[in-house]
């Protein structure tokens, strides 16, 4: 499940843990298919072609490429940052959803959410507001910071939590390609419906790992 951190070149397009139509009616089949098989695939292909002529870095894991990108040759730095970030973010986003979502966070994560935000409803409202306000393309993420506290953060473009020493728990993609076919300009509805798909079991595992 956490191979997304340790995979290295040649990177593969990881299968979704559900079928393209499994997230209906909250996210439509066509959107999931294009998002996975076109957008994510492009990030995987671009990352591989960027590293093709740089065997020295082909043994670096996705995690290492992102965290140590400043050590890479200048010529490929930006391409690695954008595409490795795209691969990591999308795999985390897709793993974080399930058609069999439970009503809410489980034991340990629930306790932490209540402690940090007061109630699940308050957390949800704050997360939704944050995701709605991401300007342009990016992500909203519930994560754990260095002081081991829960925090809601935003990531522009394909920046990742790994660059900021944060451990992700749940993360929503608010690039327009994630919702535009079904929701057009109604990002608020997409965010609201995404809550029906959160894989709280995965979130609990991420929380315990952090
Ligand atoms: Mn995306």
PDB file of C-alpha atoms and ligand atoms in Angstrom:
ATOM      1  CA  UNK A   1       0.000   0.000   0.000  1.00  0.00           C
ATOM      2  CA  UNK A   2       2.836   2.380   0.754  1.00  0.00           C
ATOM      3  CA  UNK A   3       4.932   1.281  -2.220  1.00  0.00           C
ATOM      4  CA  UNK A   4       4.230   4.723  -3.653  1.00  0.00           C
ATOM      5  CA  UNK A   5       7.109   5.949  -1.478  1.00  0.00           C
ATOM      6  CA  UNK A   6       9.597   3.234  -2.421  1.00  0.00           C
ATOM      7  CA  UNK A   7       8.957   2.569  -6.115  1.00  0.00           C
ATOM      8  CA  UNK A   8      11.767   3.553  -8.446  1.00  0.00           C
ATOM      9  CA  UNK A   9      12.575   3.770 -12.153  1.00  0.00           C
ATOM     10  CA  UNK A  10      11.006   2.559 -14.371  1.00  0.00           C
ATOM     11  CA  UNK A  11       7.860   3.834 -12.688  1.00  0.00           C
ATOM     12  CA  UNK A  12       4.651   2.009 -13.477  1.00  0.00           C
ATOM     13  CA  UNK A  13       1.071   3.150 -13.713  1.00  0.00           C
ATOM     14  CA  UNK A  14      -0.367   1.608 -10.544  1.00  0.00           C
ATOM     15  CA  UNK A  15      -3.801   0.044 -11.030  1.00  0.00           C
ATOM     16  CA  UNK A  16      -6.629   1.600  -9.092  1.00  0.00           C
ATOM     17  CA  UNK A  17      -7.907  -0.488  -6.176  1.00  0.00           C
ATOM     18  CA  UNK A  18     -11.407  -0.212  -7.733  1.00  0.00           C
ATOM     19  CA  UNK A  19     -12.975  -0.062 -11.197  1.00  0.00           C
ATOM     20  CA  UNK A  20     -13.388   3.189 -13.114  1.00  0.00           C
ATOM     21  CA  UNK A  21     -17.142   3.215 -12.458  1.00  0.00           C
ATOM     22  CA  UNK A  22     -16.872   2.336  -8.750  1.00  0.00           C
ATOM     23  CA  UNK A  23     -16.961   5.921  -7.495  1.00  0.00           C
ATOM     24  CA  UNK A  24     -20.291   6.727  -9.167  1.00  0.00           C
ATOM     25  CA  UNK A  25     -22.367   8.767  -8.583  1.00  0.00           C
ATOM     26  CA  UNK A  26     -19.916  10.975  -6.677  1.00  0.00           C
ATOM     27  CA  UNK A  27     -17.198  10.913  -9.321  1.00  0.00           C
ATOM     28  CA  UNK A  28     -18.231   9.807 -12.800  1.00  0.00           C
ATOM     29  CA  UNK A  29     -16.639   6.941 -14.710  1.00  0.00           C
ATOM     30  CA  UNK A  30     -15.212   9.083 -17.517  1.00  0.00           C
ATOM     31  CA  UNK A  31     -13.485  11.439 -15.093  1.00  0.00           C
ATOM     32  CA  UNK A  32     -11.857   8.585 -13.152  1.00  0.00           C
ATOM     33  CA  UNK A  33     -10.752   6.893 -16.369  1.00  0.00           C
ATOM     34  CA  UNK A  34      -9.212  10.015 -17.911  1.00  0.00           C
ATOM     35  CA  UNK A  35      -7.693  11.059 -14.593  1.00  0.00           C
ATOM     36  CA  UNK A  36      -5.960   7.705 -14.134  1.00  0.00           C
ATOM     37  CA  UNK A  37      -5.269   6.494 -17.635  1.00  0.00           C
ATOM     38  CA  UNK A  38      -4.386   9.852 -19.218  1.00  0.00           C
ATOM     39  CA  UNK A  39      -3.339  12.363 -16.540  1.00  0.00           C
ATOM     40  CA  UNK A  40      -1.541  10.060 -14.116  1.00  0.00           C
ATOM     41  CA  UNK A  41      -0.110   7.982 -16.967  1.00  0.00           C
ATOM     42  CA  UNK A  42       1.375  11.140 -18.471  1.00  0.00           C
ATOM     43  CA  UNK A  43       3.148  11.962 -15.204  1.00  0.00           C
ATOM     44  CA  UNK A  44       4.524   8.409 -15.031  1.00  0.00           C
ATOM     45  CA  UNK A  45       5.690   8.467 -18.665  1.00  0.00           C
ATOM     46  CA  UNK A  46       7.231  11.926 -18.332  1.00  0.00           C
ATOM     47  CA  UNK A  47       9.076  10.970 -15.158  1.00  0.00           C
ATOM     48  CA  UNK A  48      10.505   7.878 -16.853  1.00  0.00           C
ATOM     49  CA  UNK A  49      11.583   9.758 -19.959  1.00  0.00           C
ATOM     50  CA  UNK A  50      13.183  12.476 -17.794  1.00  0.00           C
ATOM     51  CA  UNK A  51      15.287   9.862 -15.965  1.00  0.00           C
ATOM     52  CA  UNK A  52      15.998   7.728 -19.041  1.00  0.00           C
ATOM     53  CA  UNK A  53      19.402   9.282 -19.707  1.00  0.00           C
ATOM     54  CA  UNK A  54      20.345   9.614 -16.035  1.00  0.00           C
ATOM     55  CA  UNK A  55      21.108   6.081 -14.787  1.00  0.00           C
ATOM     56  CA  UNK A  56      22.710   7.512 -11.662  1.00  0.00           C
ATOM     57  CA  UNK A  57      19.265   8.508 -10.358  1.00  0.00           C
ATOM     58  CA  UNK A  58      17.298   5.488 -11.548  1.00  0.00           C
ATOM     59  CA  UNK A  59      17.747   3.717  -8.207  1.00  0.00           C
ATOM     60  CA  UNK A  60      16.291   6.664  -6.302  1.00  0.00           C
ATOM     61  CA  UNK A  61      12.834   6.021  -4.893  1.00  0.00           C
ATOM     62  CA  UNK A  62       9.972   8.379  -5.603  1.00  0.00           C
ATOM     63  CA  UNK A  63      10.361   9.640  -2.044  1.00  0.00           C
ATOM     64  CA  UNK A  64      14.086  10.329  -2.559  1.00  0.00           C
ATOM     65  CA  UNK A  65      13.568  12.019  -5.913  1.00  0.00           C
ATOM     66  CA  UNK A  66      11.054  14.406  -4.367  1.00  0.00           C
ATOM     67  CA  UNK A  67      12.877  15.097  -1.115  1.00  0.00           C
ATOM     68  CA  UNK A  68      16.338  15.386  -2.660  1.00  0.00           C
ATOM     69  CA  UNK A  69      15.407  17.043  -5.925  1.00  0.00           C
ATOM     70  CA  UNK A  70      17.831  19.889  -5.145  1.00  0.00           C
ATOM     71  CA  UNK A  71      20.682  17.383  -5.604  1.00  0.00           C
ATOM     72  CA  UNK A  72      19.627  16.532  -9.163  1.00  0.00           C
ATOM     73  CA  UNK A  73      21.222  18.084 -12.261  1.00  0.00           C
ATOM     74  CA  UNK A  74      19.660  21.473 -12.839  1.00  0.00           C
ATOM     75  CA  UNK A  75      18.508  20.436 -16.303  1.00  0.00           C
ATOM     76  CA  UNK A  76      16.069  17.827 -14.983  1.00  0.00           C
ATOM     77  CA  UNK A  77      15.178  19.327 -11.601  1.00  0.00           C
ATOM     78  CA  UNK A  78      11.900  20.961 -12.571  1.00  0.00           C
ATOM     79  CA  UNK A  79      10.719  18.027 -14.654  1.00  0.00           C
ATOM     80  CA  UNK A  80      11.401  15.637 -11.784  1.00  0.00           C
ATOM     81  CA  UNK A  81       9.710  17.892  -9.215  1.00  0.00           C
ATOM     82  CA  UNK A  82       6.574  18.280 -11.341  1.00  0.00           C
ATOM     83  CA  UNK A  83       6.264  14.712 -12.569  1.00  0.00           C
ATOM     84  CA  UNK A  84       7.396  12.831  -9.463  1.00  0.00           C
ATOM     85  CA  UNK A  85       5.062  15.107  -7.509  1.00  0.00           C
ATOM     86  CA  UNK A  86       2.259  14.281  -9.937  1.00  0.00           C
ATOM     87  CA  UNK A  87       2.865  10.551  -9.543  1.00  0.00           C
ATOM     88  CA  UNK A  88       3.010  10.708  -5.749  1.00  0.00           C
ATOM     89  CA  UNK A  89       0.018  13.005  -5.324  1.00  0.00           C
ATOM     90  CA  UNK A  90      -2.227  11.059  -7.694  1.00  0.00           C
ATOM     91  CA  UNK A  91      -1.382   7.672  -6.244  1.00  0.00           C
ATOM     92  CA  UNK A  92      -2.095   8.986  -2.770  1.00  0.00           C
ATOM     93  CA  UNK A  93      -5.353  10.594  -3.897  1.00  0.00           C
ATOM     94  CA  UNK A  94      -6.570   7.435  -5.648  1.00  0.00           C
ATOM     95  CA  UNK A  95      -5.547   5.128  -2.771  1.00  0.00           C
ATOM     96  CA  UNK A  96      -7.376   7.439  -0.417  1.00  0.00           C
ATOM     97  CA  UNK A  97     -10.777   6.771  -1.978  1.00  0.00           C
ATOM     98  CA  UNK A  98     -13.012   3.705  -1.861  1.00  0.00           C
ATOM     99  CA  UNK A  99     -16.547   2.837  -2.943  1.00  0.00           C
ATOM    100  CA  UNK A 100     -16.968   1.233   0.513  1.00  0.00           C
ATOM    101  CA  UNK A 101     -16.342   4.313   2.594  1.00  0.00           C
ATOM    102  CA  UNK A 102     -17.260   4.171   6.257  1.00  0.00           C
ATOM    103  CA  UNK A 103     -19.203   7.081   7.781  1.00  0.00           C
ATOM    104  CA  UNK A 104     -16.176   8.704   9.317  1.00  0.00           C
ATOM    105  CA  UNK A 105     -12.684   8.438  10.746  1.00  0.00           C
ATOM    106  CA  UNK A 106     -11.770   5.453  12.874  1.00  0.00           C
ATOM    107  CA  UNK A 107     -10.445   5.180  16.413  1.00  0.00           C
ATOM    108  CA  UNK A 108      -7.047   6.847  16.627  1.00  0.00           C
ATOM    109  CA  UNK A 109      -7.567   9.360  13.875  1.00  0.00           C
ATOM    110  CA  UNK A 110     -11.015  10.246  15.192  1.00  0.00           C
ATOM    111  CA  UNK A 111      -9.575  10.950  18.642  1.00  0.00           C
ATOM    112  CA  UNK A 112      -6.904  13.193  17.111  1.00  0.00           C
ATOM    113  CA  UNK A 113      -9.472  15.056  14.983  1.00  0.00           C
ATOM    114  CA  UNK A 114     -11.704  15.663  18.001  1.00  0.00           C
ATOM    115  CA  UNK A 115      -8.727  16.866  20.024  1.00  0.00           C
ATOM    116  CA  UNK A 116      -7.502  19.217  17.284  1.00  0.00           C
ATOM    117  CA  UNK A 117     -10.726  20.520  15.734  1.00  0.00           C
ATOM    118  CA  UNK A 118     -13.391  20.022  18.412  1.00  0.00           C
ATOM    119  CA  UNK A 119     -15.777  17.909  16.351  1.00  0.00           C
ATOM    120  CA  UNK A 120     -15.832  16.011  13.076  1.00  0.00           C
ATOM    121  CA  UNK A 121     -18.276  18.582  11.659  1.00  0.00           C
ATOM    122  CA  UNK A 122     -15.921  21.439  12.485  1.00  0.00           C
ATOM    123  CA  UNK A 123     -13.031  19.581  10.891  1.00  0.00           C
ATOM    124  CA  UNK A 124     -15.084  18.835   7.781  1.00  0.00           C
ATOM    125  CA  UNK A 125     -16.215  22.433   7.386  1.00  0.00           C
ATOM    126  CA  UNK A 126     -12.659  23.723   7.728  1.00  0.00           C
ATOM    127  CA  UNK A 127     -11.295  21.138   5.293  1.00  0.00           C
ATOM    128  CA  UNK A 128     -14.006  21.959   2.750  1.00  0.00           C
ATOM    129  CA  UNK A 129     -13.378  25.676   3.075  1.00  0.00           C
ATOM    130  CA  UNK A 130      -9.639  25.173   2.632  1.00  0.00           C
ATOM    131  CA  UNK A 131     -10.092  22.948  -0.436  1.00  0.00           C
ATOM    132  CA  UNK A 132     -12.534  25.418  -1.943  1.00  0.00           C
ATOM    133  CA  UNK A 133     -10.071  28.278  -1.547  1.00  0.00           C
ATOM    134  CA  UNK A 134      -7.117  26.597  -3.295  1.00  0.00           C
ATOM    135  CA  UNK A 135      -6.363  29.162  -5.993  1.00  0.00           C
ATOM    136  CA  UNK A 136      -5.757  27.610  -9.404  1.00  0.00           C
ATOM    137  CA  UNK A 137      -4.573  23.995  -9.382  1.00  0.00           C
ATOM    138  CA  UNK A 138      -3.525  22.000  -6.364  1.00  0.00           C
ATOM    139  CA  UNK A 139      -4.564  19.921  -3.389  1.00  0.00           C
ATOM    140  CA  UNK A 140      -5.931  20.202   0.123  1.00  0.00           C
ATOM    141  CA  UNK A 141      -4.542  17.750   2.623  1.00  0.00           C
ATOM    142  CA  UNK A 142      -5.026  16.675   6.211  1.00  0.00           C
ATOM    143  CA  UNK A 143      -1.560  15.857   7.459  1.00  0.00           C
ATOM    144  CA  UNK A 144       0.666  15.570  10.485  1.00  0.00           C
ATOM    145  CA  UNK A 145       3.373  18.160  10.975  1.00  0.00           C
ATOM    146  CA  UNK A 146       6.761  17.900  12.657  1.00  0.00           C
ATOM    147  CA  UNK A 147       5.275  18.563  16.089  1.00  0.00           C
ATOM    148  CA  UNK A 148       2.952  15.559  15.512  1.00  0.00           C
ATOM    149  CA  UNK A 149      -0.134  17.748  15.276  1.00  0.00           C
ATOM    150  CA  UNK A 150      -2.892  17.405  12.703  1.00  0.00           C
ATOM    151  CA  UNK A 151      -2.982  20.238  10.237  1.00  0.00           C
ATOM    152  CA  UNK A 152      -4.967  21.146   7.118  1.00  0.00           C
ATOM    153  CA  UNK A 153      -2.666  22.410   4.387  1.00  0.00           C
ATOM    154  CA  UNK A 154      -2.824  23.253   0.700  1.00  0.00           C
ATOM    155  CA  UNK A 155      -0.337  22.302  -1.989  1.00  0.00           C
ATOM    156  CA  UNK A 156      -0.077  24.281  -5.233  1.00  0.00           C
ATOM    157  CA  UNK A 157       0.324  22.452  -8.554  1.00  0.00           C
ATOM    158  CA  UNK A 158       2.253  19.204  -7.942  1.00  0.00           C
ATOM    159  CA  UNK A 159       4.044  20.234  -4.765  1.00  0.00           C
ATOM    160  CA  UNK A 160       3.889  17.423  -2.245  1.00  0.00           C
ATOM    161  CA  UNK A 161       3.700  17.040   1.505  1.00  0.00           C
ATOM    162  CA  UNK A 162       7.122  15.390   1.332  1.00  0.00           C
ATOM    163  CA  UNK A 163       8.733  18.747   0.467  1.00  0.00           C
ATOM    164  CA  UNK A 164       7.308  20.204   3.662  1.00  0.00           C
ATOM    165  CA  UNK A 165       8.085  17.339   6.057  1.00  0.00           C
ATOM    166  CA  UNK A 166       4.390  16.559   6.456  1.00  0.00           C
ATOM    167  CA  UNK A 167       2.794  13.106   6.570  1.00  0.00           C
ATOM    168  CA  UNK A 168      -0.427  12.914   4.529  1.00  0.00           C
ATOM    169  CA  UNK A 169      -3.607  11.391   5.960  1.00  0.00           C
ATOM    170  CA  UNK A 170      -6.296  12.356   3.461  1.00  0.00           C
ATOM    171  CA  UNK A 171      -5.873  14.465   0.333  1.00  0.00           C
ATOM    172  CA  UNK A 172      -8.187  15.840  -2.338  1.00  0.00           C
ATOM    173  CA  UNK A 173      -7.154  16.778  -5.863  1.00  0.00           C
ATOM    174  CA  UNK A 174      -8.830  20.076  -6.776  1.00  0.00           C
ATOM    175  CA  UNK A 175      -7.256  20.469 -10.209  1.00  0.00           C
ATOM    176  CA  UNK A 176     -10.186  21.097 -12.582  1.00  0.00           C
ATOM    177  CA  UNK A 177      -9.528  17.793 -14.399  1.00  0.00           C
ATOM    178  CA  UNK A 178     -10.562  16.010 -11.184  1.00  0.00           C
ATOM    179  CA  UNK A 179     -14.164  17.226 -11.371  1.00  0.00           C
ATOM    180  CA  UNK A 180     -14.919  19.474 -14.342  1.00  0.00           C
ATOM    181  CA  UNK A 181     -16.738  16.936 -16.569  1.00  0.00           C
ATOM    182  CA  UNK A 182     -19.413  16.339 -13.945  1.00  0.00           C
ATOM    183  CA  UNK A 183     -19.342  19.430 -11.755  1.00  0.00           C
ATOM    184  CA  UNK A 184     -18.065  22.197 -14.074  1.00  0.00           C
ATOM    185  CA  UNK A 185     -17.457  25.247 -11.843  1.00  0.00           C
ATOM    186  CA  UNK A 186     -19.079  23.655  -8.757  1.00  0.00           C
ATOM    187  CA  UNK A 187     -15.940  22.631  -6.941  1.00  0.00           C
ATOM    188  CA  UNK A 188     -17.904  22.921  -3.692  1.00  0.00           C
ATOM    189  CA  UNK A 189     -20.239  20.056  -4.726  1.00  0.00           C
ATOM    190  CA  UNK A 190     -17.302  17.890  -5.790  1.00  0.00           C
ATOM    191  CA  UNK A 191     -15.592  18.439  -2.423  1.00  0.00           C
ATOM    192  CA  UNK A 192     -18.803  17.706  -0.557  1.00  0.00           C
ATOM    193  CA  UNK A 193     -19.356  14.461  -2.488  1.00  0.00           C
ATOM    194  CA  UNK A 194     -15.720  13.416  -2.167  1.00  0.00           C
ATOM    195  CA  UNK A 195     -16.358  13.023   1.552  1.00  0.00           C
ATOM    196  CA  UNK A 196     -18.576  10.010   0.677  1.00  0.00           C
ATOM    197  CA  UNK A 197     -15.534   8.322  -0.866  1.00  0.00           C
ATOM    198  CA  UNK A 198     -12.846   8.799   1.749  1.00  0.00           C
ATOM    199  CA  UNK A 199     -11.078   5.574   2.608  1.00  0.00           C
ATOM    200  CA  UNK A 200     -10.980   6.023   6.385  1.00  0.00           C
ATOM    201  CA  UNK A 201      -9.321   2.669   6.825  1.00  0.00           C
ATOM    202  CA  UNK A 202      -6.387   3.872   4.687  1.00  0.00           C
ATOM    203  CA  UNK A 203      -6.440   7.209   6.543  1.00  0.00           C
ATOM    204  CA  UNK A 204      -6.171   5.397   9.894  1.00  0.00           C
ATOM    205  CA  UNK A 205      -3.178   3.415   8.601  1.00  0.00           C
ATOM    206  CA  UNK A 206      -1.507   6.605   7.397  1.00  0.00           C
ATOM    207  CA  UNK A 207      -2.140   8.198  10.787  1.00  0.00           C
ATOM    208  CA  UNK A 208      -0.650   5.266  12.688  1.00  0.00           C
ATOM    209  CA  UNK A 209       2.349   5.149  10.325  1.00  0.00           C
ATOM    210  CA  UNK A 210       3.030   8.828  10.945  1.00  0.00           C
TER     211      UNK A 210
HETATM  212 MN1  LIG B   1      -5.199  15.193 -10.879  1.00  0.00          MN
END
